[in-house]
Coordinates of C-alpha atoms in Angstrom, one line a residue:
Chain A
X25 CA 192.3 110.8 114.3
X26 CA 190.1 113.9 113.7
X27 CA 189.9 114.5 117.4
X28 CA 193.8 115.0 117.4
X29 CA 194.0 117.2 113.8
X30 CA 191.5 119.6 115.8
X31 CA 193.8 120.1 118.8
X32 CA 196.4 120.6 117.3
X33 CA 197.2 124.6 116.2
X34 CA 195.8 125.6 113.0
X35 CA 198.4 124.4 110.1
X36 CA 198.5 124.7 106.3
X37 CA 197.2 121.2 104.5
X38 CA 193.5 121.7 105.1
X39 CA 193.5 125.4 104.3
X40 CA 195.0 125.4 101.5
X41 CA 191.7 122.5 99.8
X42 CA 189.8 125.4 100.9
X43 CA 188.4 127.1 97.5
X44 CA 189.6 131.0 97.3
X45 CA 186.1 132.1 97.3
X46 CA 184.9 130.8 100.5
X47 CA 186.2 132.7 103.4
X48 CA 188.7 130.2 105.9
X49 CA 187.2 129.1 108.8
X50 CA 188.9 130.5 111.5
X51 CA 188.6 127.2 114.1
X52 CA 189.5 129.4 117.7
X53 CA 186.2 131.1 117.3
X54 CA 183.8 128.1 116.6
X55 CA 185.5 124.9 118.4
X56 CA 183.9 122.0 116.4
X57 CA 181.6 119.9 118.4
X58 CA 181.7 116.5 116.7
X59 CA 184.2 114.9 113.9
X60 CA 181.4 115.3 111.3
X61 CA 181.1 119.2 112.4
X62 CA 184.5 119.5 112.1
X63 CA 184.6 117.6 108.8
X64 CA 181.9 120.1 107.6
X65 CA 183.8 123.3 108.8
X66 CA 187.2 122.5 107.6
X67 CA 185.3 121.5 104.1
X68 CA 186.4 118.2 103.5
X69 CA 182.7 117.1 103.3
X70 CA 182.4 118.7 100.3
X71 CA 185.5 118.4 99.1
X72 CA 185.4 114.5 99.0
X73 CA 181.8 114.8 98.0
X74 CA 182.8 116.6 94.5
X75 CA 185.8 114.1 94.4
X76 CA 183.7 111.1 94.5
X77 CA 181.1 112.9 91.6
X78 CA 184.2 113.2 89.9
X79 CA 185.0 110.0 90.4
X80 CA 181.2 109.2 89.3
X81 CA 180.9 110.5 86.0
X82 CA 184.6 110.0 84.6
X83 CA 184.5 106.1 86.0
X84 CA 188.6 105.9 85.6
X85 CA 190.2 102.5 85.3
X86 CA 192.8 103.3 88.2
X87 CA 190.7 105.1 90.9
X88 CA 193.6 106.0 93.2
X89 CA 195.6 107.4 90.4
X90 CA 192.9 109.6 89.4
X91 CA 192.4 110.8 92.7
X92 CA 195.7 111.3 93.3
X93 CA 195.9 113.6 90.6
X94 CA 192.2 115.2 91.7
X95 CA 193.9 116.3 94.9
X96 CA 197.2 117.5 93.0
X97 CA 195.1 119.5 90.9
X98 CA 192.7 121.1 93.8
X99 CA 196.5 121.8 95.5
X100 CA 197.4 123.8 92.3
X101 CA 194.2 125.9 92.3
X102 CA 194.6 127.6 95.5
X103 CA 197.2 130.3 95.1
X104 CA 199.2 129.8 98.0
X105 CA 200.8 127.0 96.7
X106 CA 202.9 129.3 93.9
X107 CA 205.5 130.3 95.9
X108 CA 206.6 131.9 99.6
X109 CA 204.8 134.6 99.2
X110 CA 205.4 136.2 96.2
X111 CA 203.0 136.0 93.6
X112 CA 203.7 133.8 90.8
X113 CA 204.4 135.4 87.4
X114 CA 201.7 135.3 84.9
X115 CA 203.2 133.3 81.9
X116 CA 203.2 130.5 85.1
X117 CA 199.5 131.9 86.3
X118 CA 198.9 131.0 82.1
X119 CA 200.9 127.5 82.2
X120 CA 198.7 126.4 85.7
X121 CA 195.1 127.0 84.0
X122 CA 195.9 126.0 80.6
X123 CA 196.7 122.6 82.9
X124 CA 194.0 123.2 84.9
X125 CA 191.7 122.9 81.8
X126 CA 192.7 120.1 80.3
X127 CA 192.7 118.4 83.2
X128 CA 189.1 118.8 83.2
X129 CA 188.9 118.3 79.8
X130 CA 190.7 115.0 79.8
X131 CA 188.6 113.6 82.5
X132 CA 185.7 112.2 80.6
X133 CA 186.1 110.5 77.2
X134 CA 184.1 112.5 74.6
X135 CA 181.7 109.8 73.8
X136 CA 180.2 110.5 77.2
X137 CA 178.8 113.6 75.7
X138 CA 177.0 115.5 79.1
X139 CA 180.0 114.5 81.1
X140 CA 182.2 115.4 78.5
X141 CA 180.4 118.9 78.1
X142 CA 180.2 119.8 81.7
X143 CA 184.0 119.1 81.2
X144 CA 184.3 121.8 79.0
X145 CA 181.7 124.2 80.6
X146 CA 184.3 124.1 83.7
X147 CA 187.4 124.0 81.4
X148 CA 186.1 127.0 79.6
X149 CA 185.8 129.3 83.0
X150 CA 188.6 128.1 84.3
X151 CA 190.6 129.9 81.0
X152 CA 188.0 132.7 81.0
X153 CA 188.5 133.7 84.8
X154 CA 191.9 135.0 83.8
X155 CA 193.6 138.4 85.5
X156 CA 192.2 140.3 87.9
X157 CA 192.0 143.1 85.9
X158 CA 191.1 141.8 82.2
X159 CA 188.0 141.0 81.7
X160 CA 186.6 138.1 81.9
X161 CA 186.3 135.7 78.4
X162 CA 188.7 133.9 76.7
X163 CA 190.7 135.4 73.9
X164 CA 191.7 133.4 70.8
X165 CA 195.4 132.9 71.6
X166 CA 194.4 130.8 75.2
X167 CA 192.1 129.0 73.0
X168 CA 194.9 127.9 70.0
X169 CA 197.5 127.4 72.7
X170 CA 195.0 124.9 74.6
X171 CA 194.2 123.3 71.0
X172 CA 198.4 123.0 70.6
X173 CA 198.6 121.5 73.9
X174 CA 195.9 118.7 73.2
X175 CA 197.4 118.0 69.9
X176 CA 200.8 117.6 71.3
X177 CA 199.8 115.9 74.3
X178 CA 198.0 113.4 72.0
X179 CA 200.4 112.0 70.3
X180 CA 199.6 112.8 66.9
X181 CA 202.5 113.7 64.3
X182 CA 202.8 117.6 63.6
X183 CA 201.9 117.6 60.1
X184 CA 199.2 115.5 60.9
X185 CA 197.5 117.8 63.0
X186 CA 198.5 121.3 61.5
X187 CA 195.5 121.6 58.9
X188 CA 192.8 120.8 61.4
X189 CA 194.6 123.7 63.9
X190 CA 194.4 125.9 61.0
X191 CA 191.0 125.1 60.1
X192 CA 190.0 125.5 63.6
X193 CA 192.0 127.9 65.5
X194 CA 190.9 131.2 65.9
X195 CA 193.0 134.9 65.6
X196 CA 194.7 136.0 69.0
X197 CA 192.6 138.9 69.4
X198 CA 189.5 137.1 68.7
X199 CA 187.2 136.3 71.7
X200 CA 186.3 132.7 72.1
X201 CA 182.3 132.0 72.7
X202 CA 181.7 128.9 74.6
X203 CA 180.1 126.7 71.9
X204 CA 182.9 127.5 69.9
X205 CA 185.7 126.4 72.4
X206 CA 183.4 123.5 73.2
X207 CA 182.9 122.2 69.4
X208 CA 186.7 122.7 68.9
X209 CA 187.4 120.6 71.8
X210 CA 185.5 118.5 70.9
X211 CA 187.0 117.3 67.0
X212 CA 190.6 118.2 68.7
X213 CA 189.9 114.9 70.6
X214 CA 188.1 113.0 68.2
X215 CA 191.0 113.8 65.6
X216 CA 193.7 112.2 68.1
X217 CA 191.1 109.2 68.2
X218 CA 190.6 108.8 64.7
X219 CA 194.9 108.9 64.4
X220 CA 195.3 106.7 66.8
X221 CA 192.5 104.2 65.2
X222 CA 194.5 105.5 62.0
X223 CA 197.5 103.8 63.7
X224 CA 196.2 101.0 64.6
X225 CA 194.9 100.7 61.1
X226 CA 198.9 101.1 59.8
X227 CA 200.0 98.4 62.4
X228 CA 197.4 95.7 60.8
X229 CA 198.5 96.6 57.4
X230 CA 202.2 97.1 57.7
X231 CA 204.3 93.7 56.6
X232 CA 205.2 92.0 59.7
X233 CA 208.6 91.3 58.1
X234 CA 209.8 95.1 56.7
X235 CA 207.5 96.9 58.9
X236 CA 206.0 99.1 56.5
X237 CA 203.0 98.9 54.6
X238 CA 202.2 98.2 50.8
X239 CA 201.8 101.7 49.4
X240 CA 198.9 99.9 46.9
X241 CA 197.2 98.0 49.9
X242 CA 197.3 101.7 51.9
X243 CA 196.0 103.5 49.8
X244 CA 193.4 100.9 48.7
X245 CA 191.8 101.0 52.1
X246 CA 192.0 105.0 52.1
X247 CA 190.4 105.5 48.8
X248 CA 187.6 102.8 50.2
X249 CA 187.6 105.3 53.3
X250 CA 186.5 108.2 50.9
X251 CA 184.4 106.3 49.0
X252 CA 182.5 105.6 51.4
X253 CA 182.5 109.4 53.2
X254 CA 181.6 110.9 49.8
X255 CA 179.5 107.9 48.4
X256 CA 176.1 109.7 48.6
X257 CA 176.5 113.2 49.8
X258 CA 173.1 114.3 49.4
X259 CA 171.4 111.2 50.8
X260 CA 169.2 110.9 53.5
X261 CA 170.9 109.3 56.9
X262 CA 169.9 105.9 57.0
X263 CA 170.4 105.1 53.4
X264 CA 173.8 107.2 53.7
X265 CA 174.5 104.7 56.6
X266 CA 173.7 101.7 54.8
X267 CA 175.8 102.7 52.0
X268 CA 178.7 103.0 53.8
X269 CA 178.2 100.3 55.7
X270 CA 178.6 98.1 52.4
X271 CA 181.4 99.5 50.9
X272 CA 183.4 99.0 54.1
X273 CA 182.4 95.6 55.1
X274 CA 185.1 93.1 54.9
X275 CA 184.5 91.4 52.0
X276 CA 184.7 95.1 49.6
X277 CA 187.7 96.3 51.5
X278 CA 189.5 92.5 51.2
X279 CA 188.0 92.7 47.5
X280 CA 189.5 96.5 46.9
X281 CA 192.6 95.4 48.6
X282 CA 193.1 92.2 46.5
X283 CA 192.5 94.3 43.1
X284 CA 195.1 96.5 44.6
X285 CA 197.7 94.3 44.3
X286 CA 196.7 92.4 41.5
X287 CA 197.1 95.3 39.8
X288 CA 200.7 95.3 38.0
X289 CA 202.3 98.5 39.9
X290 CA 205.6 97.9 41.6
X291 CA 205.5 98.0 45.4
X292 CA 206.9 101.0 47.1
X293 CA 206.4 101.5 50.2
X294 CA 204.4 103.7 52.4
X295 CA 205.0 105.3 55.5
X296 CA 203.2 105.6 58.9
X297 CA 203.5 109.2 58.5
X298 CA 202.3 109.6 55.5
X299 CA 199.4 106.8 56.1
X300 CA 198.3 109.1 59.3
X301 CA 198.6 112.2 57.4
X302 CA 196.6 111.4 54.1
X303 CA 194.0 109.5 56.7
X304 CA 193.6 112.5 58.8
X305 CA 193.0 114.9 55.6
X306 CA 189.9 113.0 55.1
X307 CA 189.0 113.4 58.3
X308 CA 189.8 117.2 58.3
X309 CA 187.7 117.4 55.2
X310 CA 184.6 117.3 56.9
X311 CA 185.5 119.5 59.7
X312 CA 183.2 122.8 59.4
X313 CA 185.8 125.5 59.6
X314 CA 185.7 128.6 62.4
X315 CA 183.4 131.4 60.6
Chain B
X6 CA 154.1 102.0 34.4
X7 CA 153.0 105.2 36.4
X8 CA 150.0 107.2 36.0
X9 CA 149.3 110.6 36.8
X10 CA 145.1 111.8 37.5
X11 CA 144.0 114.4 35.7
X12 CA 141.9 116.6 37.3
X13 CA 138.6 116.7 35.4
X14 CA 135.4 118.1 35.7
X15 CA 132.5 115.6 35.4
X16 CA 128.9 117.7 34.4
X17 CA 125.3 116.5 35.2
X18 CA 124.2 113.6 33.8
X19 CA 122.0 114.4 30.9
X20 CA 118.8 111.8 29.5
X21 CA 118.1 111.5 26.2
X22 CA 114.2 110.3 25.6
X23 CA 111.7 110.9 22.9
X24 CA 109.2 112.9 24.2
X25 CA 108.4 114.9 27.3
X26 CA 110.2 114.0 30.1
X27 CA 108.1 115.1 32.9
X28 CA 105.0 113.7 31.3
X29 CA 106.7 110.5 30.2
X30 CA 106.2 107.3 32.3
X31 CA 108.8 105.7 30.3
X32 CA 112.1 106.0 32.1
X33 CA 115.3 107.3 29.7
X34 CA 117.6 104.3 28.4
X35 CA 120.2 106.8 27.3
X36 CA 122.3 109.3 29.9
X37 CA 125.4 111.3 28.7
X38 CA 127.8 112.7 31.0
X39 CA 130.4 115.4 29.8
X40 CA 133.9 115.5 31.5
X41 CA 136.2 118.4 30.5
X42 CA 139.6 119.7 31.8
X43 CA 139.3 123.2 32.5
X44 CA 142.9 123.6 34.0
X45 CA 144.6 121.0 31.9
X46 CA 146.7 121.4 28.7
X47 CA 145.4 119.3 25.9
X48 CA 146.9 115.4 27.2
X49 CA 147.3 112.1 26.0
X50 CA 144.6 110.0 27.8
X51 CA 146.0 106.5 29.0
X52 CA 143.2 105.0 31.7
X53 CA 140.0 106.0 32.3
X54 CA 138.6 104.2 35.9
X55 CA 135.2 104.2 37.2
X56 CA 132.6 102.2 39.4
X57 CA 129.6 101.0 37.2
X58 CA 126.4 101.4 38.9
X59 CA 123.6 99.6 36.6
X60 CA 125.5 100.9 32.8
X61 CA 124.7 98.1 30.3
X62 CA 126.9 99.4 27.6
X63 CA 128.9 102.7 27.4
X64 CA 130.1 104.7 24.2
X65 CA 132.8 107.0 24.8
X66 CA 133.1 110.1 22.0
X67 CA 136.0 112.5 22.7
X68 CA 137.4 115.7 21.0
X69 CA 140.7 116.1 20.2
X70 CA 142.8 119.3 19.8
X71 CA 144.1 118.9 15.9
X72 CA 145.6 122.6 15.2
X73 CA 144.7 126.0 15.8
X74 CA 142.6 126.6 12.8
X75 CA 140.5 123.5 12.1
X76 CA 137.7 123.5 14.5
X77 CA 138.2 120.1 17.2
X78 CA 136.1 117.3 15.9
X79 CA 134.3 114.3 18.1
X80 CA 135.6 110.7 17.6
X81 CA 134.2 107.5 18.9
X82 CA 136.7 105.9 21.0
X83 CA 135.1 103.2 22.3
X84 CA 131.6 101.6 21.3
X85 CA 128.7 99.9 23.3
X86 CA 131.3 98.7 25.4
X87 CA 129.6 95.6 27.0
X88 CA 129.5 96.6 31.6
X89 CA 126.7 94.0 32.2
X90 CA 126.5 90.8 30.1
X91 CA 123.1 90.7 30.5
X92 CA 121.1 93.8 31.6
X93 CA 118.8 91.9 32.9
X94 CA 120.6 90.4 36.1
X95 CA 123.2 92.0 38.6
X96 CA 126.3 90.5 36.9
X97 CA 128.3 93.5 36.7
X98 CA 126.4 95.7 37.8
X99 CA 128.6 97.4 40.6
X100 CA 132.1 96.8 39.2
X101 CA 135.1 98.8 39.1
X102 CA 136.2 99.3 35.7
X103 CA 139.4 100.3 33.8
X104 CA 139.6 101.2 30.1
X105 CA 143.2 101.5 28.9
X106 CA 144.2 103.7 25.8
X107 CA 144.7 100.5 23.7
X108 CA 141.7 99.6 24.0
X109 CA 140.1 102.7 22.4
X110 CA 139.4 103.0 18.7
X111 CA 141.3 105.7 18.1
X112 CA 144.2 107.7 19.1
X113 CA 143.9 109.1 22.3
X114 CA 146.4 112.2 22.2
X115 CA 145.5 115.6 22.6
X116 CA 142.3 115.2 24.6
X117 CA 140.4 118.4 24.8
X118 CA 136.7 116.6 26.3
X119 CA 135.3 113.7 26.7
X120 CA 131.4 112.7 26.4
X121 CA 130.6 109.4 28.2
X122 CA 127.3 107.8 26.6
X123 CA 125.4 105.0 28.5
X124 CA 122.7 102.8 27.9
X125 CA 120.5 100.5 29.7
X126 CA 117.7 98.8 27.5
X127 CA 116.5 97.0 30.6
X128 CA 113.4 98.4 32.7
X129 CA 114.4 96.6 35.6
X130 CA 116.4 99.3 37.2
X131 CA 115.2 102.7 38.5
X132 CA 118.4 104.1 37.3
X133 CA 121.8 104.2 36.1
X134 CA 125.2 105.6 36.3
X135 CA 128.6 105.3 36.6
X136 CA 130.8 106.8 39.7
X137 CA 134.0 107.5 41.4
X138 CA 134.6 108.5 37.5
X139 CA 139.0 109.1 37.2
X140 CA 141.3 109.8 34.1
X141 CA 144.5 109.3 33.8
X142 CA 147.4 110.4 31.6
X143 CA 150.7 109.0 31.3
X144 CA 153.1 110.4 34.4
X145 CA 156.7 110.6 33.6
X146 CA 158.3 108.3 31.2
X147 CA 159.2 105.2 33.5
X148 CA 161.5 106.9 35.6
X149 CA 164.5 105.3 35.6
X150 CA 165.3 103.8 39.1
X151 CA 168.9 103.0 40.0
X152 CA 169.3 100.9 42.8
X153 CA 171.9 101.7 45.3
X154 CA 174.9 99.3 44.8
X155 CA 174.2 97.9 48.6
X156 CA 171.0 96.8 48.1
X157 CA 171.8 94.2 45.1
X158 CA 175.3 93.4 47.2
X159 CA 176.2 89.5 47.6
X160 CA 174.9 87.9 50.6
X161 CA 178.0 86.7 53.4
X162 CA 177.5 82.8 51.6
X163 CA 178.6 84.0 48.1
X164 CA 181.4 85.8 49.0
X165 CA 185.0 85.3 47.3
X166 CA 186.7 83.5 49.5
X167 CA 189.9 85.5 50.5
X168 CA 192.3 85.2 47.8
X169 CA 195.8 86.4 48.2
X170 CA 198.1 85.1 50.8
X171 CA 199.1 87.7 53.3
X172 CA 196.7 90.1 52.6
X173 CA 196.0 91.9 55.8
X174 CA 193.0 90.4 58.0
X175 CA 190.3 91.8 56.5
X176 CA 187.4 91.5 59.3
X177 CA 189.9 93.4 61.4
X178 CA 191.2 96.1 58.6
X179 CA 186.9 96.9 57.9
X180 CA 186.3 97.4 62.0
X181 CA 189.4 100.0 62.1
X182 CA 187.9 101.6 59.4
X183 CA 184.2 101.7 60.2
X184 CA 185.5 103.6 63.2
X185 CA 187.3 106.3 61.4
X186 CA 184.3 106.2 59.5
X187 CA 182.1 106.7 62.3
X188 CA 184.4 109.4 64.0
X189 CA 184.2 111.3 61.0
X190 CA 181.0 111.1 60.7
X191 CA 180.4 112.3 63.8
X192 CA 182.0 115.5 63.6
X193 CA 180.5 115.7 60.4
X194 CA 177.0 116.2 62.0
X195 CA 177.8 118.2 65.2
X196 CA 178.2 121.8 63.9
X197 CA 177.7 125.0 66.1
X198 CA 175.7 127.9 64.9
X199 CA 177.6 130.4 67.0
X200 CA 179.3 132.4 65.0
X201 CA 183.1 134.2 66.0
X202 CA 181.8 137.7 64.2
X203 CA 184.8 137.8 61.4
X204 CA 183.9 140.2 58.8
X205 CA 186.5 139.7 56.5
X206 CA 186.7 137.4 53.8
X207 CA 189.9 135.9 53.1
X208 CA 192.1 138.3 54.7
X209 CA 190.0 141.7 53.5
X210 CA 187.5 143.9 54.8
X211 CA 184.7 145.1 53.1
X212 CA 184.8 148.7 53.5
X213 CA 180.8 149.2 54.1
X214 CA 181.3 147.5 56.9
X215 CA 183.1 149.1 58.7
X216 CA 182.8 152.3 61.1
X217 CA 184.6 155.6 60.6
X218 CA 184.0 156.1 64.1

């Protein structure tokens, strides 16, 4: 199979996995001697090689789809592929490495915390390598339009996710250091977590019959939630742990939860919006803001 | 209760014979030891610890701070205190011994000095003493220790059983919740120290801050 690519007349597909920084090898002036030469040469070696780590450290639950979109990615980076010749415009240049980041960024779940970092490291110089004549960095407005993107991408409600973005988000003009980017990163994915856990949450609570929770039973679990985050403050760890750990075992949530609906309030109500949004705020709370 | 040591200082022990005590070839029956409290404010005295090394009895005199004017006066506090039933034989001899405020004769607030008096009628022993001497004054007023609400927290057996019908699942309600916790809690201890470099506050510049250039 290789023995008939390398007759054949140069063509496009294998030039264009070639990174732009490495100089084409031109194939008339050193004939390959053997498939694994000519694997070398062409640099598929080391492109499958960085595939397969890639594949390594994200561990993806559908390999081939992964890959599949590895290789669609690697086709996007070489420049080439914008358009017959004429070079792409730069709001698309913008659009094609604002994907190109969170591609890396999604690859590894955050609680895999070095692969999840080198993630970011790439993601970050991928934004920061930007014009040809700007220098490099990455300037705030990349930085809040990458935040957007993950929050939209995630699924989270709009008004759920507009306080941390404010909290977080920094000017236009403003450039962007790397720990910075990488700790905003960082709680924009935990925040979609905690919603969708959030969600979840709603989904056990909600009345299997209306489809909405008990406002008193909602809020019940929240307040617990808070009690528990603000319970001792000052404490040291593992006694902060431990205290928490109490007051949202089951027996005080089903105990907090029972007292809420003992209580004589009338039922109303409460909304999965409005469950996410006052869960988030608690979670927003204890983000440290951009200083 | 707590106690707090007071740091004292414990002078030479003195003897107390008739007569000449080089020449002597009776050995002294009677030492004294002074113990003041150069660095301390005038305290109320609540133990008084020490090892007995071959003290039959001990008398403990101590002067009291009673106002500026009248001069401080010494008080027995404690009389031939019995250390060894019988000064004759070992019994007691090498004991650790505690003497507690209530058992003194007399107030002991305000201590300014203390004078230790011991005796030992019996030849037997070359000499006598008492060591490792410590006082001790009241520390703070038993502090009042609140237990965290987890520790005294019913075990899983005496539990109230669940008790309202359709109430959500609450083994299932605590794990979503302990993970919000936990992801919360998680941002809340990664912080970066890098700062952006704003120098306003809220919007404004402070003017001293900035460059006319």
């Amino acid at each position: 199979m290789a023995a008939v690519e390398k007759r054949r007349p140069a063509v496009a597909p294998a030039a264009s996995f070639t990174d732009s920084g490495r100089p084409a090898v031109s194939r008339t002036a050193a004939p390959a001697d053997s498939e694994e030469d000519f694997l070398r040469q062409v640099g598929v070696t080391e492109m499958l090689r960085a595939a397969l780590l890639k594949v390594l450290e994200a561990r993806p639950e559908e390999p081939i789809a992964f890959l599949a979109h590895y290789f669609e990615n690697m086709g996007l980076r070489s420049p080439a592929n914008g358009g017959a010749g004429e070079p792409p415009g730069q709001l698309l240049l913008q659009q094609q490495r604002l994907g190109r980041a969170l591609w890396h960024l999604r690859l590894a779940h955050h609680s895999q915390r070095t692969a999840f970092n080198n993630n970011v490291s790439v993601a970050y110089e991928c934004l920061s390598a930007s014009g040809r004549k700007k220098k490099p960095g990455l300037d705030g407005r990349t930085y809040s339009e990458l935040l957007k993107r993950i929050c939209r991408d995630g699924e989270a409600p709009e008004e759920v996710v507009a306080p941390l973005l404010h909290k977080i988000q920094c000017r236009d003009h403003e450039a962007v250091p790397l720990d910075v980017f990488r700790a905003g990163m960082l709680t924009c994915f935990v925040l979609l977590e905690f919603v969708a856990r959030a969600s979840a949450l709603y989904r056990l609570l909600e009345d299997p019959a209306l489809a909405v929770a008990d406002r008193r039973v909602g809020q019940a679990v929240l307040d617990t939630l808070e009690g528990a985050l603000q319970a001792s403050d000052g404490a040291p760890v593992p006694a902060r742990y431990l205290e928490a750990g109490s007051r949202l075992g089951p027996d005080s949530l089903a105990l907090a939860m029972d007292r809420a609906l003992v209580a004589r309030r009338p039922s109303s109500p409460m909304t999965r919006e409005e469950f996410l949004e006052k869960a988030a705020a608690l979670f927003i709370a204890k983000v440290k803001p951009v200083a | 209760m707590s106690r707090v040591s007071v740091p004292c200082h414990v002078k030479g022990t003195v003897a107390l014979q008739v007569g000449d005590v080089r020449t002597s070839q009776g050995r002294p029956g009677v030492l004294v030891i002074d113990v003041t409290f150069p660095s301390v404010a005038p305290f109320e005295l609540q133990e008084i610890m020490f090892k007995n090394y071959y003290t039959a009895f001990l008398s403990i005199r101590v002067r009291q701070h009673t106002s500026t004017h009248t001069p401080a006066k010494w008080v027995t506090c404690l009389r031939d205190y019995c250390l060894m039933p019988d000064p004759h034989s070992e019994e007691g001899a090498q004991e650790y011994v505690s003497l507690f405020k209530h058992q003194m004769l007399c107030d002991m607030a305000r201590v300014l000095e203390l004078r230790l008096i011991l005796r030992q009628p019996s030849p037997l022993w070359l000499s006598f003493t008492v060591e490792e001497l410590q006082i001790y004054q009241q520390g703070p007023k038993s502090p009042s220790m609140t237990f965290p609400k987890w520790l005294s927290h019913p075990v899983p057996c005496e539990q109230p059983a669940p008790l309202i019908e359709g109430l959500p699942d609450p083994n299932r309600v605590s794990s979503e919740v302990q993970q919000m916790w936990a992801l919360t809690e998680m941002i809340r201890a990664s912080h970066t120290s890098t700062r952006i470099g704003r120098f306003d506050v809220d919007g404004c510049y402070d003017l001293n801050l900035l460059s006319y250039t």
